[in-house]
Coordinates of C-alpha atoms in Angstrom, one line a residue:
M3 CA 0.0 0.0 0.0
A4 CA 1.4 3.4 -1.0
Q5 CA 2.6 5.6 1.9
W6 CA 0.8 8.9 2.1
R7 CA 4.0 10.8 1.3
D8 CA 4.2 9.2 -2.1
M9 CA 0.6 10.2 -3.0
K10 CA -0.4 13.0 -5.3
K11 CA -2.6 15.7 -3.6
D12 CA -5.8 14.5 -5.3
E13 CA -5.3 10.9 -4.2
L14 CA -4.5 12.0 -0.7
E15 CA -7.6 14.1 -0.6
K16 CA -9.7 11.1 -1.8
Q17 CA -8.1 8.9 0.9
Y18 CA -9.2 11.4 3.6
S19 CA -12.7 11.9 2.2
P20 CA -14.6 9.2 4.0
S21 CA -17.9 9.8 2.2
Q22 CA -16.2 8.7 -1.1
W23 CA -15.7 5.2 0.2
S24 CA -19.3 4.3 1.2
H25 CA -20.8 1.4 -0.8
R26 CA -24.3 2.4 0.3
M27 CA -24.9 5.7 -1.4
A28 CA -23.4 8.8 -3.1
A29 CA -20.9 10.9 -1.1
D30 CA -23.3 13.8 -0.4
D31 CA -26.1 11.5 0.4
V32 CA -24.1 9.5 3.0
I33 CA -23.3 12.7 4.9
R34 CA -26.9 14.0 4.8
V35 CA -28.2 10.6 6.0
H36 CA -25.5 10.5 8.7
V37 CA -26.5 13.8 10.2
A38 CA -30.2 12.9 10.1
S39 CA -29.5 9.5 11.7
L40 CA -27.5 11.0 14.5
R41 CA -30.2 13.7 15.1
E42 CA -32.9 11.1 15.2
G43 CA -31.0 8.9 17.6
T44 CA -30.3 11.9 19.9
Q45 CA -34.1 12.7 19.9
T46 CA -34.8 9.1 20.8
A47 CA -32.2 9.3 23.6
R48 CA -33.9 12.5 25.0
G49 CA -37.1 10.6 25.2
V50 CA -35.7 7.7 27.3
A51 CA -33.2 9.6 29.5
R52 CA -33.3 12.2 32.2
T53 CA -31.3 15.0 30.5
L54 CA -29.2 17.9 31.7
L55 CA -28.5 20.0 28.6
D56 CA -26.0 22.8 28.1
V57 CA -24.1 22.2 31.3
P58 CA -21.0 24.5 31.2
Y59 CA -17.6 23.0 31.8
G60 CA -15.7 26.2 31.1
E61 CA -16.1 29.9 30.4
G62 CA -16.3 29.6 26.6
E63 CA -19.5 29.7 24.7
G64 CA -18.9 26.3 23.1
E65 CA -17.7 24.7 26.4
K66 CA -20.9 22.8 27.2
L67 CA -22.0 19.2 27.9
D68 CA -25.3 17.3 27.5
I69 CA -25.8 14.6 30.2
Y70 CA -28.1 11.7 29.7
M71 CA -28.9 9.8 32.9
P72 CA -30.9 6.6 33.6
S73 CA -34.0 7.1 35.7
S74 CA -32.4 5.2 38.6
S75 CA -31.3 7.5 41.4
S76 CA -28.0 5.7 41.9
S77 CA -24.9 7.9 41.3
N78 CA -22.7 4.8 41.2
L79 CA -23.1 4.1 37.5
P80 CA -20.8 3.6 34.6
L81 CA -20.5 6.8 32.5
V82 CA -19.6 7.0 28.8
I83 CA -18.2 10.3 27.5
Y84 CA -18.8 10.8 23.8
L85 CA -16.7 13.0 21.6
H86 CA -18.2 13.7 18.2
G87 CA -16.6 13.6 14.8
G88 CA -17.0 15.9 11.8
Y89 CA -13.3 16.6 10.9
W90 CA -13.0 19.1 13.8
Q91 CA -15.2 21.5 11.7
F92 CA -18.7 20.1 11.6
L93 CA -21.4 18.6 13.9
S94 CA -21.9 19.4 17.6
K95 CA -23.2 18.0 20.8
E96 CA -26.7 18.5 19.5
E97 CA -26.4 15.4 17.3
S98 CA -24.2 13.5 19.8
G99 CA -26.6 11.9 22.4
F100 CA -27.6 9.0 20.2
M101 CA -25.6 6.4 22.1
A102 CA -27.8 7.1 25.1
A103 CA -30.7 5.5 23.3
S104 CA -29.2 2.0 23.7
L105 CA -27.0 2.6 26.8
V106 CA -29.3 4.6 29.2
P107 CA -31.9 1.7 29.4
K108 CA -28.9 -0.6 30.4
G109 CA -28.1 1.7 33.4
V110 CA -25.2 3.6 31.7
A111 CA -25.0 7.4 31.8
V112 CA -23.8 9.2 28.6
V113 CA -22.2 12.6 28.3
A114 CA -22.1 14.3 24.9
V115 CA -19.3 16.9 24.8
G116 CA -19.4 20.2 22.8
Y117 CA -16.1 21.9 21.8
D118 CA -15.2 24.9 19.5
I119 CA -14.9 23.5 16.0
A120 CA -12.8 25.2 13.3
P121 CA -12.5 27.9 12.2
K122 CA -13.5 29.3 15.7
G123 CA -11.5 26.6 17.5
N124 CA -8.0 25.5 16.6
M125 CA -6.5 22.0 17.4
D126 CA -4.7 23.0 20.6
L127 CA -7.9 24.6 21.9
M128 CA -10.1 21.6 21.0
V129 CA -7.7 19.2 22.8
S130 CA -7.6 21.4 25.8
Q131 CA -11.4 21.7 25.8
V132 CA -12.1 17.9 25.7
R133 CA -9.5 17.4 28.5
R134 CA -11.3 20.0 30.6
S135 CA -14.7 18.5 29.8
V136 CA -13.6 15.1 31.2
L137 CA -12.2 16.8 34.3
S138 CA -15.5 18.6 34.8
V139 CA -17.5 15.4 34.5
L140 CA -15.3 13.7 37.0
Q141 CA -15.7 16.5 39.5
Q142 CA -19.4 16.6 39.0
Y143 CA -19.8 12.8 39.3
P144 CA -17.0 11.6 41.6
R145 CA -18.9 8.4 42.6
V146 CA -19.4 6.9 39.1
S147 CA -18.3 3.2 38.9
G148 CA -16.2 3.8 35.9
V149 CA -15.5 6.4 33.1
Y150 CA -15.4 5.2 29.5
L151 CA -14.5 7.3 26.5
C152 CA -15.9 6.9 23.0
G153 CA -15.0 9.0 20.0
H154 CA -15.7 8.8 16.3
S155 CA -13.4 10.0 13.5
A156 CA -12.0 13.4 14.7
G157 CA -13.6 12.5 18.0
A158 CA -11.6 9.3 18.2
H159 CA -8.5 11.5 17.7
L160 CA -9.6 13.8 20.6
A161 CA -10.4 10.8 22.8
A162 CA -6.9 9.4 22.1
M163 CA -5.5 12.8 23.1
V164 CA -7.5 12.7 26.3
L165 CA -5.8 9.3 27.1
C166 CA -2.4 11.0 26.7
T167 CA -3.1 13.8 29.2
D168 CA -0.6 14.5 32.0
W169 CA -3.3 14.8 34.7
T170 CA -0.8 15.9 37.3
Q171 CA -1.1 19.3 35.7
Y172 CA -4.8 19.3 36.6
G173 CA -4.2 17.9 40.1
V174 CA -6.2 14.7 39.5
S175 CA -5.7 11.1 38.6
P176 CA -8.8 9.9 36.7
Q177 CA -9.3 6.2 36.2
I178 CA -10.5 6.0 32.7
K179 CA -11.4 2.3 32.4
G180 CA -12.1 2.0 28.7
A181 CA -11.9 3.8 25.4
F182 CA -13.6 3.1 22.1
L183 CA -11.7 4.8 19.3
V184 CA -13.9 4.4 16.2
S185 CA -12.6 5.1 12.7
G186 CA -10.1 7.7 14.0
I187 CA -7.1 9.6 12.8
Y188 CA -4.0 9.2 14.9
D189 CA -1.4 10.9 12.7
L190 CA -2.3 14.4 11.6
L191 CA 0.7 15.0 9.2
P192 CA -1.0 13.5 6.1
I193 CA -3.9 15.9 6.3
L194 CA -1.8 19.1 6.4
S195 CA -1.8 19.5 2.6
T196 CA -5.5 18.5 2.2
Y197 CA -8.8 20.4 2.2
V198 CA -9.3 19.2 5.8
N199 CA -6.6 21.6 7.1
E200 CA -8.0 24.7 5.3
P201 CA -10.1 25.8 8.3
L202 CA -7.8 24.2 10.9
K203 CA -4.6 26.0 9.6
M204 CA -2.3 23.5 11.4
T205 CA 1.4 23.9 11.1
E206 CA 3.6 20.7 11.1
E207 CA 4.5 21.6 14.7
V208 CA 0.9 21.7 15.8
A209 CA 0.1 18.5 13.9
L210 CA 3.0 16.6 15.6
R211 CA 2.2 17.6 19.1
N212 CA -1.5 16.6 18.6
S213 CA -0.8 13.3 16.9
P214 CA -1.7 10.4 19.3
G215 CA 0.6 8.1 17.3
Q216 CA 3.6 10.3 18.5
L217 CA 2.4 10.2 22.2
V218 CA 2.2 6.5 23.0
P219 CA 4.7 6.8 25.9
E220 CA 2.5 9.5 27.4
L221 CA -0.6 7.4 27.0
K222 CA 1.1 4.5 28.6
K223 CA 2.0 6.7 31.6
A224 CA -1.4 8.2 31.9
S225 CA -3.8 5.4 31.0
S226 CA -2.0 2.1 31.4
A227 CA -5.1 0.5 33.1
C228 CA -7.5 1.5 30.3
H229 CA -8.9 -1.2 27.9
I230 CA -8.6 0.5 24.5
V231 CA -10.7 -0.7 21.5
V232 CA -9.5 0.5 18.1
A233 CA -12.3 0.0 15.7
V234 CA -12.4 0.6 11.9
A235 CA -15.0 0.1 9.2
Q236 CA -14.6 -2.5 6.5
N237 CA -15.3 0.2 4.0
D238 CA -13.2 3.0 5.5
S239 CA -10.5 4.2 3.0
P240 CA -7.2 2.3 2.9
E241 CA -5.5 5.2 4.5
F242 CA -8.1 5.4 7.4
R243 CA -7.7 1.7 7.9
K244 CA -3.9 2.0 7.9
Q245 CA -4.1 4.8 10.6
S246 CA -6.1 2.5 12.9
E247 CA -3.9 -0.5 12.2
D248 CA -0.7 1.4 12.8
Y249 CA -2.0 3.0 16.0
F250 CA -3.3 -0.4 17.3
K251 CA 0.2 -2.0 16.7
A252 CA 1.9 0.9 18.5
L253 CA -0.3 0.5 21.5
K254 CA 0.0 -3.2 21.5
S255 CA 3.8 -3.2 21.3
S256 CA 3.9 -0.8 24.3
G257 CA 2.2 -3.6 26.3
L258 CA -1.2 -1.8 26.6
T259 CA -4.5 -3.6 26.8
V260 CA -5.8 -3.0 23.3
T261 CA -8.1 -4.9 20.9
F262 CA -8.6 -4.3 17.2
E263 CA -12.1 -4.5 15.7
D264 CA -12.5 -4.6 11.9
V265 CA -16.3 -4.2 11.7
P266 CA -17.7 -6.0 8.6
N267 CA -20.4 -4.4 6.4
T268 CA -19.8 -0.9 7.7
D269 CA -18.5 2.3 6.4
H270 CA -17.1 5.4 8.1
F271 CA -20.6 6.6 9.0
N272 CA -22.8 3.7 9.9
I273 CA -20.0 2.1 12.1
I274 CA -21.0 4.8 14.7
E275 CA -24.7 5.4 13.7
Q276 CA -25.5 1.8 14.7
F277 CA -24.7 2.5 18.4
V278 CA -28.4 3.4 18.7
D279 CA -29.1 -0.3 18.5
E280 CA -28.4 -2.3 21.7
D281 CA -27.9 -5.5 19.6
Y282 CA -25.2 -3.9 17.4
Y283 CA -21.8 -5.7 17.8
L284 CA -19.9 -2.6 19.1
T285 CA -22.7 -1.7 21.5
Q286 CA -22.6 -5.2 22.9
L287 CA -18.8 -5.1 23.1
L288 CA -18.9 -1.7 25.0
L289 CA -21.5 -3.1 27.5
K290 CA -19.3 -6.2 28.0
I291 CA -16.2 -4.1 28.7
I292 CA -18.3 -2.0 31.1
G293 CA -19.3 -5.3 32.7

């Protein structure tokens, strides 16, 4: 398989355009259907959960969370923090509560995190925001039985950056028990010369310090007890698949607890959309890890 450095710009752009690889429908349609599906799932979740919406975790306008709680009064529940995708420039927490539709009835709380997408937010700010969002959730719910991260695409990148956090700077030591990284990007260098970087305006320096693949020693130090699942869609692009495979191998060779899931009959979008279904393979796997 060609390394990204050998690719012409148009080939690289195609590799990093997930909608062009879906076998289900045309590129524009798959994105439109994706957004509609996430919105519908989030509406369903708001019907089954007790919700706390627009809870601030910082001073910024975009620094808000939506919390989906089971009706049971126990505070000693597992809690999943979801970080949305959208290439750091699209989507919001408003479409990001869909996982709660299948998890809340099983007694799992779900938090959907908002952050300042580009061009308002830059990469350093977004990483800082999601770290502070996790900190805020831990302070708000200190008695939860376990914290689990889930991120899709750009959100998987941000979840991986959370796992690398030096929490001593924040004066805490959170026990993140599990992380589901779904169709993520772990090396930002290949996207520097593509359309993806136009609103982000990352330099090589910014891309390197925010590439989880470069930060495996930091992750090992911060999150050695975490069970990490690296999941990728059968119909993700070869370059997206390679990113997941390479990141999984780097984690595994560092002795971390990590599993690789190559999910059949999925593309970049429905691999996450199907979390609304409690019988979906990845939903079942998440519930199993939560125990």
